[in-house]
Short mmCIF file of C-alpha atoms and ligand atoms in Angstrom, two decimals:
data_model
loop_
_atom_site.label_atom_id
_atom_site.label_comp_id
_atom_site.label_asym_id
_atom_site.label_seq_id
_atom_site.Cartn_x
_atom_site.Cartn_y
_atom_site.Cartn_z
CA MET A 1 24.02 24.14 20.86
CA SER A 2 23.21 27.55 22.58
CA VAL A 3 19.50 28.16 23.27
CA ASP A 4 18.98 31.03 20.53
CA GLN A 5 20.59 27.80 18.17
CA ASN A 6 17.38 25.56 19.36
CA ASN A 7 14.83 28.28 19.52
CA ASP A 8 15.51 29.50 15.59
CA LYS A 9 14.05 25.87 15.17
CA VAL A 10 10.13 25.39 14.48
CA ALA A 11 9.43 21.90 13.91
CA ILE A 12 6.69 21.30 10.41
CA ARG A 13 4.19 18.99 12.25
CA GLY A 14 4.09 15.40 9.97
CA LEU A 15 6.34 16.78 8.03
CA GLU A 16 3.43 18.55 6.12
CA GLY A 17 4.33 20.90 2.13
CA VAL A 18 7.83 19.80 3.36
CA VAL A 19 9.62 18.56 -0.34
CA ALA A 20 12.09 15.84 0.89
CA ALA A 21 13.15 14.22 -2.36
CA ASP A 22 13.24 15.07 -5.90
CA SER A 23 11.29 11.60 -8.14
CA SER A 24 10.34 11.78 -10.96
CA VAL A 25 7.73 8.55 -9.98
CA SER A 26 4.50 9.71 -9.34
CA TYR A 27 3.61 13.14 -8.83
CA VAL A 28 0.40 13.68 -7.20
CA ASP A 29 -1.66 17.54 -8.21
CA GLY A 30 -4.01 18.00 -4.47
CA ILE A 31 -5.60 20.20 -5.65
CA HIS A 32 -7.38 19.71 -8.74
CA GLY A 33 -7.14 15.82 -8.54
CA ARG A 34 -4.80 14.56 -10.80
CA LEU A 35 -2.47 11.63 -10.51
CA LEU A 36 0.63 10.89 -12.25
CA TYR A 37 3.39 7.47 -12.67
CA GLN A 38 6.43 8.74 -14.62
CA GLY A 39 4.20 11.50 -16.25
CA TYR A 40 1.13 9.91 -17.60
CA ASP A 41 -2.11 9.99 -16.27
CA ILE A 42 -3.36 7.31 -13.67
CA ASN A 43 -6.82 7.49 -15.75
CA ASP A 44 -4.78 6.67 -19.38
CA ILE A 45 -2.77 3.79 -17.43
CA ALA A 46 -5.73 2.26 -15.25
CA GLU A 47 -7.95 2.13 -18.79
CA HIS A 48 -5.28 0.71 -20.80
CA MET A 49 -2.65 -0.37 -19.28
CA THR A 50 -1.34 -3.90 -17.23
CA TYR A 51 -0.06 -4.50 -14.34
CA SER A 52 2.96 -5.27 -16.02
CA GLU A 53 3.38 -2.30 -17.82
CA THR A 54 2.63 -0.09 -15.45
CA VAL A 55 5.59 -1.94 -13.08
CA PHE A 56 7.43 -1.55 -16.12
CA LEU A 57 6.58 2.20 -16.57
CA LEU A 58 7.38 2.92 -12.97
CA TRP A 59 10.64 0.87 -12.92
CA ARG A 60 11.86 1.82 -16.44
CA GLY A 61 10.76 5.64 -16.77
CA ARG A 62 8.93 4.51 -20.08
CA LEU A 63 6.32 2.82 -21.43
CA PRO A 64 7.26 -1.03 -22.71
CA THR A 65 6.79 -2.42 -26.08
CA ARG A 66 4.42 -5.33 -26.48
CA ALA A 67 7.10 -7.88 -25.97
CA GLU A 68 8.99 -5.69 -23.31
CA ALA A 69 5.70 -6.16 -20.47
CA GLU A 70 5.27 -9.67 -21.82
CA ALA A 71 9.24 -10.38 -21.18
CA PHE A 72 8.07 -8.60 -17.55
CA ARG A 73 5.05 -10.84 -17.18
CA SER A 74 6.71 -14.34 -17.84
CA GLU A 75 9.97 -13.26 -15.80
CA ALA A 76 7.84 -12.32 -12.84
CA VAL A 77 5.73 -15.01 -12.16
CA ALA A 78 8.71 -17.71 -12.72
CA GLU A 79 10.08 -16.32 -9.19
CA MET A 80 6.69 -16.20 -7.44
CA ARG A 81 8.01 -19.66 -5.77
CA LEU A 82 9.28 -19.15 -2.04
CA PRO A 83 11.94 -20.59 -0.38
CA SER A 84 10.56 -23.76 1.45
CA GLN A 85 12.03 -21.96 4.69
CA VAL A 86 9.44 -19.10 4.42
CA VAL A 87 6.82 -21.07 3.50
CA GLU A 88 7.26 -23.04 7.27
CA MET A 89 8.08 -20.14 8.42
CA ILE A 90 4.59 -18.64 7.38
CA ARG A 91 3.35 -21.94 8.64
CA LEU A 92 4.33 -22.08 12.82
CA THR A 93 3.05 -18.26 13.29
CA PRO A 94 -0.16 -18.13 15.68
CA PRO A 95 -3.36 -18.67 13.36
CA ASN A 96 -4.50 -15.01 14.97
CA SER A 97 -1.27 -13.15 13.87
CA HIS A 98 -2.25 -10.52 11.92
CA PRO A 99 -1.27 -10.77 7.92
CA MET A 100 0.42 -7.88 7.50
CA GLY A 101 2.91 -9.13 10.55
CA VAL A 102 3.45 -12.15 9.29
CA LEU A 103 3.79 -10.36 6.14
CA ARG A 104 6.75 -8.28 7.29
CA GLY A 105 8.24 -11.33 8.63
CA ALA A 106 8.64 -12.84 5.80
CA VAL A 107 10.03 -10.54 3.99
CA SER A 108 12.77 -10.23 6.14
CA MET A 109 13.11 -13.75 6.00
CA LEU A 110 13.24 -13.80 2.33
CA ALA A 111 16.55 -11.53 2.08
CA ASN A 112 18.92 -14.61 4.29
CA PHE A 113 17.65 -16.69 1.07
CA ASP A 114 18.26 -13.96 -1.85
CA PRO A 115 21.41 -15.08 -3.03
CA ASP A 116 21.75 -10.72 -4.40
CA ALA A 117 21.30 -10.44 -0.15
CA GLU A 118 24.26 -8.07 0.49
CA ASN A 119 25.32 -7.66 -3.56
CA VAL A 120 24.08 -3.51 -3.87
CA SER A 121 25.20 -3.12 -7.61
CA SER A 122 22.51 -1.88 -9.53
CA GLU A 123 21.25 -5.55 -11.61
CA ALA A 124 21.96 -7.33 -8.32
CA ASN A 125 19.02 -4.61 -6.58
CA TRP A 126 17.05 -4.50 -9.88
CA ARG A 127 17.32 -9.11 -9.65
CA LYS A 128 16.11 -8.73 -6.22
CA ALA A 129 13.01 -6.41 -6.52
CA LYS A 130 11.65 -8.41 -9.23
CA ARG A 131 11.94 -11.11 -6.70
CA LEU A 132 9.96 -9.02 -4.36
CA LEU A 133 7.43 -8.47 -6.26
CA ALA A 134 6.25 -11.51 -7.79
CA GLN A 135 7.09 -13.64 -3.55
CA ILE A 136 5.26 -11.17 -1.94
CA PRO A 137 1.39 -11.90 -3.10
CA THR A 138 2.97 -15.53 -3.26
CA ILE A 139 3.54 -15.26 0.83
CA ILE A 140 0.10 -13.61 1.26
CA ALA A 141 -1.98 -16.07 -0.61
CA ASP A 142 -0.25 -18.97 0.96
CA LEU A 143 -0.58 -17.96 4.04
CA HIS A 144 -3.90 -17.79 3.57
CA ARG A 145 -4.28 -21.20 2.55
CA VAL A 146 -2.26 -23.04 4.95
CA ARG A 147 -4.20 -21.01 7.67
CA CYS A 148 -7.21 -22.26 6.07
CA GLY A 149 -5.97 -25.92 5.86
CA LEU A 150 -4.76 -26.11 2.50
CA PRO A 151 -1.99 -26.66 0.06
CA PRO A 152 -0.01 -24.23 -1.55
CA LEU A 153 -0.26 -23.15 -5.24
CA SER A 154 1.98 -23.04 -7.97
CA PRO A 155 1.57 -19.97 -10.11
CA ASP A 156 -0.12 -20.54 -13.50
CA PRO A 157 3.12 -19.47 -15.98
CA HIS A 158 0.44 -18.03 -18.37
CA PHE A 159 -1.04 -15.37 -16.33
CA ASP A 160 -0.03 -12.39 -14.80
CA ILE A 161 0.59 -11.22 -11.39
CA PRO A 162 -2.61 -9.69 -10.15
CA ALA A 163 -4.76 -12.96 -10.98
CA ASN A 164 -2.11 -15.23 -10.04
CA PHE A 165 -2.47 -13.69 -6.49
CA LEU A 166 -6.28 -14.46 -7.00
CA TYR A 167 -5.96 -17.51 -8.15
CA MET A 168 -3.41 -18.88 -5.71
CA LEU A 169 -5.17 -17.06 -3.03
CA ARG A 170 -8.78 -18.44 -3.54
CA GLY A 171 -7.42 -22.03 -5.67
CA THR A 172 -10.19 -21.26 -8.04
CA PRO A 173 -8.88 -19.38 -11.73
CA PRO A 174 -10.01 -16.02 -12.06
CA ASP A 175 -12.65 -14.62 -14.50
CA LYS A 176 -12.97 -11.73 -17.03
CA LEU A 177 -13.84 -9.31 -15.00
CA GLU A 178 -12.08 -10.56 -11.70
CA ARG A 179 -8.97 -10.68 -13.37
CA GLU A 180 -9.33 -6.86 -14.98
CA ALA A 181 -10.67 -6.01 -11.51
CA MET A 182 -7.57 -6.91 -9.60
CA GLN A 183 -5.36 -5.46 -11.95
CA VAL A 184 -6.95 -2.17 -12.29
CA LEU A 185 -7.16 -2.39 -7.96
CA MET A 186 -2.87 -3.39 -8.12
CA VAL A 187 -2.20 -0.64 -11.21
CA LEU A 188 -4.03 2.34 -8.90
CA LEU A 189 -2.38 0.54 -6.04
CA ALA A 190 1.56 1.19 -7.37
CA ASP A 191 2.28 3.98 -6.81
CA HIS A 192 1.47 7.30 -4.61
CA GLU A 193 4.60 9.86 -4.07
CA LEU A 194 5.89 10.30 -1.60
CA ASN A 195 3.54 8.87 1.53
CA ALA A 196 4.76 7.86 4.89
CA SER A 197 5.55 4.21 3.77
CA THR A 198 7.57 5.25 0.34
CA PHE A 199 9.29 8.15 2.64
CA THR A 200 10.17 5.10 5.10
CA ALA A 201 11.63 3.02 2.54
CA ARG A 202 13.41 5.70 0.76
CA VAL A 203 15.18 6.79 4.59
CA ILE A 204 16.55 2.98 4.84
CA ALA A 205 17.98 2.58 1.63
CA SER A 206 19.58 6.19 2.40
CA THR A 207 21.70 4.70 4.74
CA LEU A 208 22.93 2.33 1.56
CA SER A 209 21.03 -0.88 3.57
CA ASP A 210 19.28 -3.60 1.30
CA MET A 211 16.56 -3.50 -0.44
CA HIS A 212 15.05 -6.16 2.28
CA SER A 213 15.44 -4.13 4.70
CA ALA A 214 13.68 -1.02 3.18
CA LEU A 215 10.99 -2.77 2.22
CA THR A 216 10.45 -4.40 5.94
CA GLY A 217 10.33 -0.88 7.04
CA ALA A 218 8.07 0.46 4.04
CA LEU A 219 5.89 -2.51 5.39
CA GLY A 220 5.51 -1.97 9.03
CA ALA A 221 4.85 2.09 8.29
CA LEU A 222 1.76 0.69 5.59
CA LYS A 223 0.37 -1.30 8.38
CA GLY A 224 -0.99 1.41 10.31
CA PRO A 225 -4.38 2.30 10.47
CA LEU A 226 -3.93 6.65 9.17
CA HIS A 227 -2.17 4.98 6.15
CA GLY A 228 -2.73 1.48 4.50
CA GLY A 229 -4.41 -0.57 7.34
CA ALA A 230 -7.68 1.62 6.80
CA ASN A 231 -8.71 -0.36 4.40
CA GLN A 232 -9.74 -3.72 6.05
CA ARG A 233 -11.51 -0.61 8.90
CA VAL A 234 -13.58 0.44 6.17
CA MET A 235 -14.72 -3.27 5.52
CA GLU A 236 -15.54 -4.13 8.83
CA MET A 237 -17.37 -0.87 9.39
CA ILE A 238 -19.14 -1.16 6.38
CA GLN A 239 -20.30 -4.79 7.15
CA ASP A 240 -21.60 -3.59 10.70
CA ILE A 241 -24.23 -0.89 9.33
CA PRO A 242 -26.97 -3.23 8.91
CA ASP A 243 -28.91 -0.99 5.88
CA VAL A 244 -28.77 1.89 3.56
CA GLU A 245 -30.95 3.52 5.70
CA THR A 246 -28.62 3.58 9.36
CA VAL A 247 -26.03 4.71 7.17
CA GLN A 248 -26.49 8.71 7.97
CA ALA A 249 -27.57 7.48 12.06
CA TYR A 250 -24.70 5.98 12.09
CA ILE A 251 -22.14 8.13 10.61
CA ALA A 252 -23.55 11.04 12.46
CA GLY A 253 -22.75 8.96 15.79
CA MET A 254 -19.17 8.74 14.90
CA LEU A 255 -18.67 12.29 14.24
CA GLU A 256 -20.55 13.08 17.21
CA ASN A 257 -17.56 11.25 19.29
CA LYS A 258 -15.60 12.87 17.31
CA LYS A 259 -14.48 9.31 15.89
CA ARG A 260 -12.22 9.45 12.15
CA ILE A 261 -14.09 7.87 9.19
CA MET A 262 -11.88 4.71 8.20
CA GLY A 263 -11.19 5.24 4.16
CA PHE A 264 -11.76 8.89 3.92
CA GLY A 265 -9.38 12.19 4.55
CA HIS A 266 -6.44 12.81 2.67
CA ARG A 267 -2.13 14.66 3.61
CA VAL A 268 -2.74 16.09 -0.02
CA TYR A 269 -6.07 15.44 -2.08
CA ARG A 270 -8.93 18.11 -1.67
CA THR A 271 -10.55 16.95 -4.41
CA GLU A 272 -11.74 13.43 -4.97
CA ASP A 273 -9.46 11.40 -5.24
CA PRO A 274 -8.83 9.94 -9.32
CA ARG A 275 -8.49 6.75 -8.10
CA THR A 276 -11.91 6.76 -6.38
CA GLN A 277 -14.18 6.28 -9.39
CA HIS A 278 -12.46 3.25 -10.94
CA LEU A 279 -12.57 1.93 -7.88
CA ARG A 280 -16.44 2.79 -7.56
CA LYS A 281 -17.19 0.80 -10.73
CA TYR A 282 -15.84 -2.21 -10.08
CA SER A 283 -17.42 -1.92 -6.92
CA GLU A 284 -20.66 -1.81 -8.14
CA MET A 285 -19.99 -4.02 -11.08
CA LEU A 286 -18.84 -7.15 -8.72
CA CYS A 287 -20.53 -6.23 -5.79
CA ALA A 288 -23.78 -6.58 -8.12
CA ARG A 289 -22.48 -9.94 -9.87
CA SER A 290 -22.18 -11.66 -6.06
CA ASN A 291 -25.22 -10.52 -5.16
CA GLN A 292 -24.20 -7.86 -2.38
CA GLN A 293 -25.53 -5.25 -4.12
CA HIS A 294 -26.58 -3.85 -0.16
CA LEU A 295 -22.74 -3.39 0.36
CA HIS A 296 -21.77 -0.82 -2.45
CA GLU A 297 -25.22 0.83 -1.99
CA ILE A 298 -23.87 1.37 2.28
CA ALA A 299 -21.11 2.07 0.96
CA GLN A 300 -22.16 5.22 -1.71
CA ARG A 301 -24.69 5.73 0.72
CA VAL A 302 -21.25 6.11 3.32
CA GLU A 303 -19.10 8.61 0.37
CA GLN A 304 -22.51 10.65 0.21
CA THR A 305 -23.29 11.38 3.81
CA VAL A 306 -19.72 12.66 5.12
CA LEU A 307 -18.82 13.91 2.22
CA GLU A 308 -22.61 16.31 3.03
CA ALA A 309 -21.37 16.77 6.91
CA LYS A 310 -17.70 17.23 7.00
CA GLY A 311 -16.85 17.79 2.94
CA ILE A 312 -14.08 15.24 3.14
CA TYR A 313 -13.93 12.76 -0.06
CA PRO A 314 -12.99 8.31 0.51
CA ASN A 315 -9.09 7.89 -0.36
CA VAL A 316 -8.53 4.87 -2.33
CA ASP A 317 -8.85 2.73 0.44
CA PHE A 318 -12.74 3.26 0.65
CA TYR A 319 -13.89 1.77 -2.92
CA SER A 320 -10.96 -1.03 -2.52
CA ALA A 321 -12.35 -2.28 0.16
CA THR A 322 -15.62 -3.52 -1.30
CA VAL A 323 -13.97 -4.36 -4.31
CA GLN A 324 -11.23 -6.89 -2.60
CA HIS A 325 -14.03 -8.22 -0.61
CA ALA A 326 -15.92 -8.82 -3.70
CA LEU A 327 -13.32 -10.57 -5.08
CA GLY A 328 -13.07 -13.04 -2.22
CA ILE A 329 -10.10 -11.75 -0.42
CA PRO A 330 -10.72 -11.47 3.78
CA PRO A 331 -10.48 -8.22 5.74
CA GLU A 332 -7.96 -9.00 7.38
CA TYR A 333 -5.46 -9.63 4.30
CA PHE A 334 -6.19 -6.05 2.61
CA THR A 335 -3.25 -4.26 3.48
CA THR A 336 -1.28 -7.16 2.36
CA VAL A 337 -2.75 -6.74 -0.74
CA PHE A 338 -2.31 -2.91 -0.77
CA ALA A 339 1.58 -3.21 0.44
CA ALA A 340 2.12 -6.06 -3.20
CA ALA A 341 0.58 -3.45 -5.18
CA ARG A 342 2.53 -0.70 -3.37
CA THR A 343 6.10 -2.45 -3.73
CA ALA A 344 6.53 -1.38 -7.62
CA GLY A 345 6.14 2.15 -6.24
CA TRP A 346 8.76 1.43 -2.75
CA VAL A 347 11.41 0.06 -5.42
CA ALA A 348 10.88 2.90 -7.98
CA HIS A 349 11.28 5.13 -5.05
CA ILE A 350 14.27 3.05 -3.49
CA MET A 351 16.41 2.52 -6.58
CA GLU A 352 15.72 6.84 -7.25
CA GLN A 353 16.72 6.87 -2.95
CA TYR A 354 20.14 5.04 -4.16
CA ALA A 355 20.68 6.80 -7.81
CA ASP A 356 21.40 10.35 -5.80
CA ASN A 357 21.93 8.84 -2.68
CA ARG A 358 22.03 11.57 0.52
CA LEU A 359 21.70 9.95 3.80
CA ILE A 360 18.11 11.74 5.34
CA ARG A 361 19.10 12.88 8.36
CA PRO A 362 16.86 15.97 9.75
CA THR A 363 16.91 17.22 13.26
CA SER A 364 14.73 18.05 15.40
CA ARG A 365 13.94 21.47 18.53
CA TYR A 366 15.11 20.81 21.80
CA THR A 367 12.39 20.76 24.33
CA GLY A 368 14.17 18.97 27.22
CA GLU A 369 16.00 20.93 30.22
CA MET A 370 18.94 21.97 30.07
CA GLY A 371 22.33 22.56 32.38
CA LEU A 372 20.29 20.26 35.11
CA ALA A 373 22.84 20.22 38.53
CA PHE A 374 24.25 15.87 37.61
CA VAL A 375 23.71 14.00 40.80
CA PRO A 376 25.31 10.72 41.89
CA LEU A 377 23.52 7.20 42.21
CA ARG A 378 24.06 7.07 45.77
CA ASP A 379 22.71 10.54 46.72
CA ARG A 380 19.19 10.18 44.68
CA VAL A 381 16.73 9.57 46.81
CA ALA A 382 13.01 7.88 45.40
N1 LIG B 1 -12.74 11.31 9.42
C1 LIG B 1 -13.23 12.28 9.97
N2 LIG B 1 -12.92 13.52 10.10
C2 LIG B 1 -11.58 13.19 9.46
C3 LIG B 1 -10.65 12.71 8.84
C4 LIG B 1 -12.05 11.72 8.75
N3 LIG B 1 -11.49 10.52 8.28
N4 LIG B 1 -10.06 13.07 8.36
C5 LIG B 1 -9.49 14.35 8.33
N5 LIG B 1 -10.42 15.07 9.50
C6 LIG B 1 -10.58 15.97 9.75
C7 LIG B 1 -10.50 16.42 11.27
O1 LIG B 1 -10.81 15.76 12.16
C8 LIG B 1 -9.46 17.52 11.00
O2 LIG B 1 -11.02 18.49 11.38
P1 LIG B 1 -10.56 19.10 12.47
O3 LIG B 1 -9.62 20.39 12.29
O4 LIG B 1 -11.83 20.05 12.82
O5 LIG B 1 -9.36 18.84 13.48
C9 LIG B 1 -9.53 17.82 9.48
O6 LIG B 1 -10.17 17.01 9.19
C10 LIG B 1 -7.74 17.55 8.74
O7 LIG B 1 -7.42 16.70 9.85
P2 LIG B 1 -6.03 16.31 10.29
O8 LIG B 1 -5.85 15.07 10.77
O9 LIG B 1 -4.61 17.45 10.28
O10 LIG B 1 -5.65 15.83 8.02
P3 LIG B 1 -4.58 14.96 8.18
O11 LIG B 1 -4.04 15.62 7.04
O12 LIG B 1 -3.27 14.86 9.15
O13 LIG B 1 -4.61 13.44 7.89
C11 LIG B 1 -5.42 11.27 7.36
C12 LIG B 1 -4.66 12.68 6.78
C13 LIG B 1 -5.59 10.22 5.67
C14 LIG B 1 -4.17 10.42 7.73
C15 LIG B 1 -7.09 11.35 7.93
O14 LIG B 1 -7.77 12.19 6.88
C16 LIG B 1 -7.36 10.19 8.25
O15 LIG B 1 -6.88 9.80 9.73
N6 LIG B 1 -7.96 9.09 7.76
C17 LIG B 1 -8.08 7.98 8.33
C18 LIG B 1 -7.75 6.81 7.87
C19 LIG B 1 -7.69 6.57 6.50
O16 LIG B 1 -8.13 7.03 5.86
N7 LIG B 1 -6.30 6.69 5.78
C20 LIG B 1 -5.53 6.44 4.72
C21 LIG B 1 -5.00 7.28 4.01
S1 LIG B 1 -4.87 7.41 2.17
#
């Protein structure tokens, strides 16, 4: 490479605005605050569709019939059991290790027990996808149970995955509002175009590596606080604020110290994220019901304060924190719940990548030295 060739290159920091794939899975219109899954508006999906219907839509590109949605639900729930060795691995993790780290390791380990692990045919990939969609919520629930000294629970074949997740985590069957809230949460988190973890999954798939590897990488990307890791930190912040009256001073202090307010801001949205209104509604209902209205009120005041001070809107992680908290999910598990839901989208993108693959291999602009004189080891001085 000549120096001139290198100088022609311009690195796009954070790949902002770079179009890196053609995709029909979802569409984010950041200016008007719209989100579509396979052409359908997220508001219609959140209000009218079950989680099973939504995953079917993301994976097949069309709405299922009632019979197809029911078949998808029951087949997926039947795959929720884990190999005993994976449960044993979960048991062996140190009690203070982060649940996202355990989940990342467990998904990687699952590949060793999957009958289709190295079979990359489309049929085998769909089988693996359905297993992973079902097994990931079980890993999370089992981890929590084991750490509480409780035995893991088997799924209820009558529930769908979101309701089973709550049941297997807490040990009590969720009521109607809880089932609805868990379902809406997972539906809203199911896909979001070419976010960092989905891009990671597509990069790995583009090497023609396997589905478990792509999901393991996606989990690593989601774990970061600038991506899925924000929801846990949102709850820690809300719990750190003593009351509604303190919010303004608390946020002003953070902004003065140039600290990022977790759960706010987005690379694509320049207006309110359409998912926020749904989560805000469930946060209010669930917090009121569990006598934790103050948490929702603090959250709303934080939203108002940050918007007034910085013109920045909450992202999906903000109210998903109070929703999950009110559902009885501990904050350190919030990002794993995001991962369980986003598995639907990761799979859809991985399959799209396999179907029309070209190795994803960008380039960089070299900023180092050139033409340095080589010094043999014996002549190098400290
Ligand atoms: N709190 C305070 N200021 C924020 C902010 C936040 N959460 N998000 C963005 N900003 C500010 C930045 O400080 C910057 O201001 P400046 O131009 O005066 O320096 C401006 O908004 C643009 O931010 P930038 O970091 O360039 O935007 P980005 O597209 O790279 O960042 C995020 C997007 C999501 C990484 C960023 O908004 C963020 O860190 N949010 C908090 C973490 C989070 O909630 N992540 C979940 C995302 S779904």
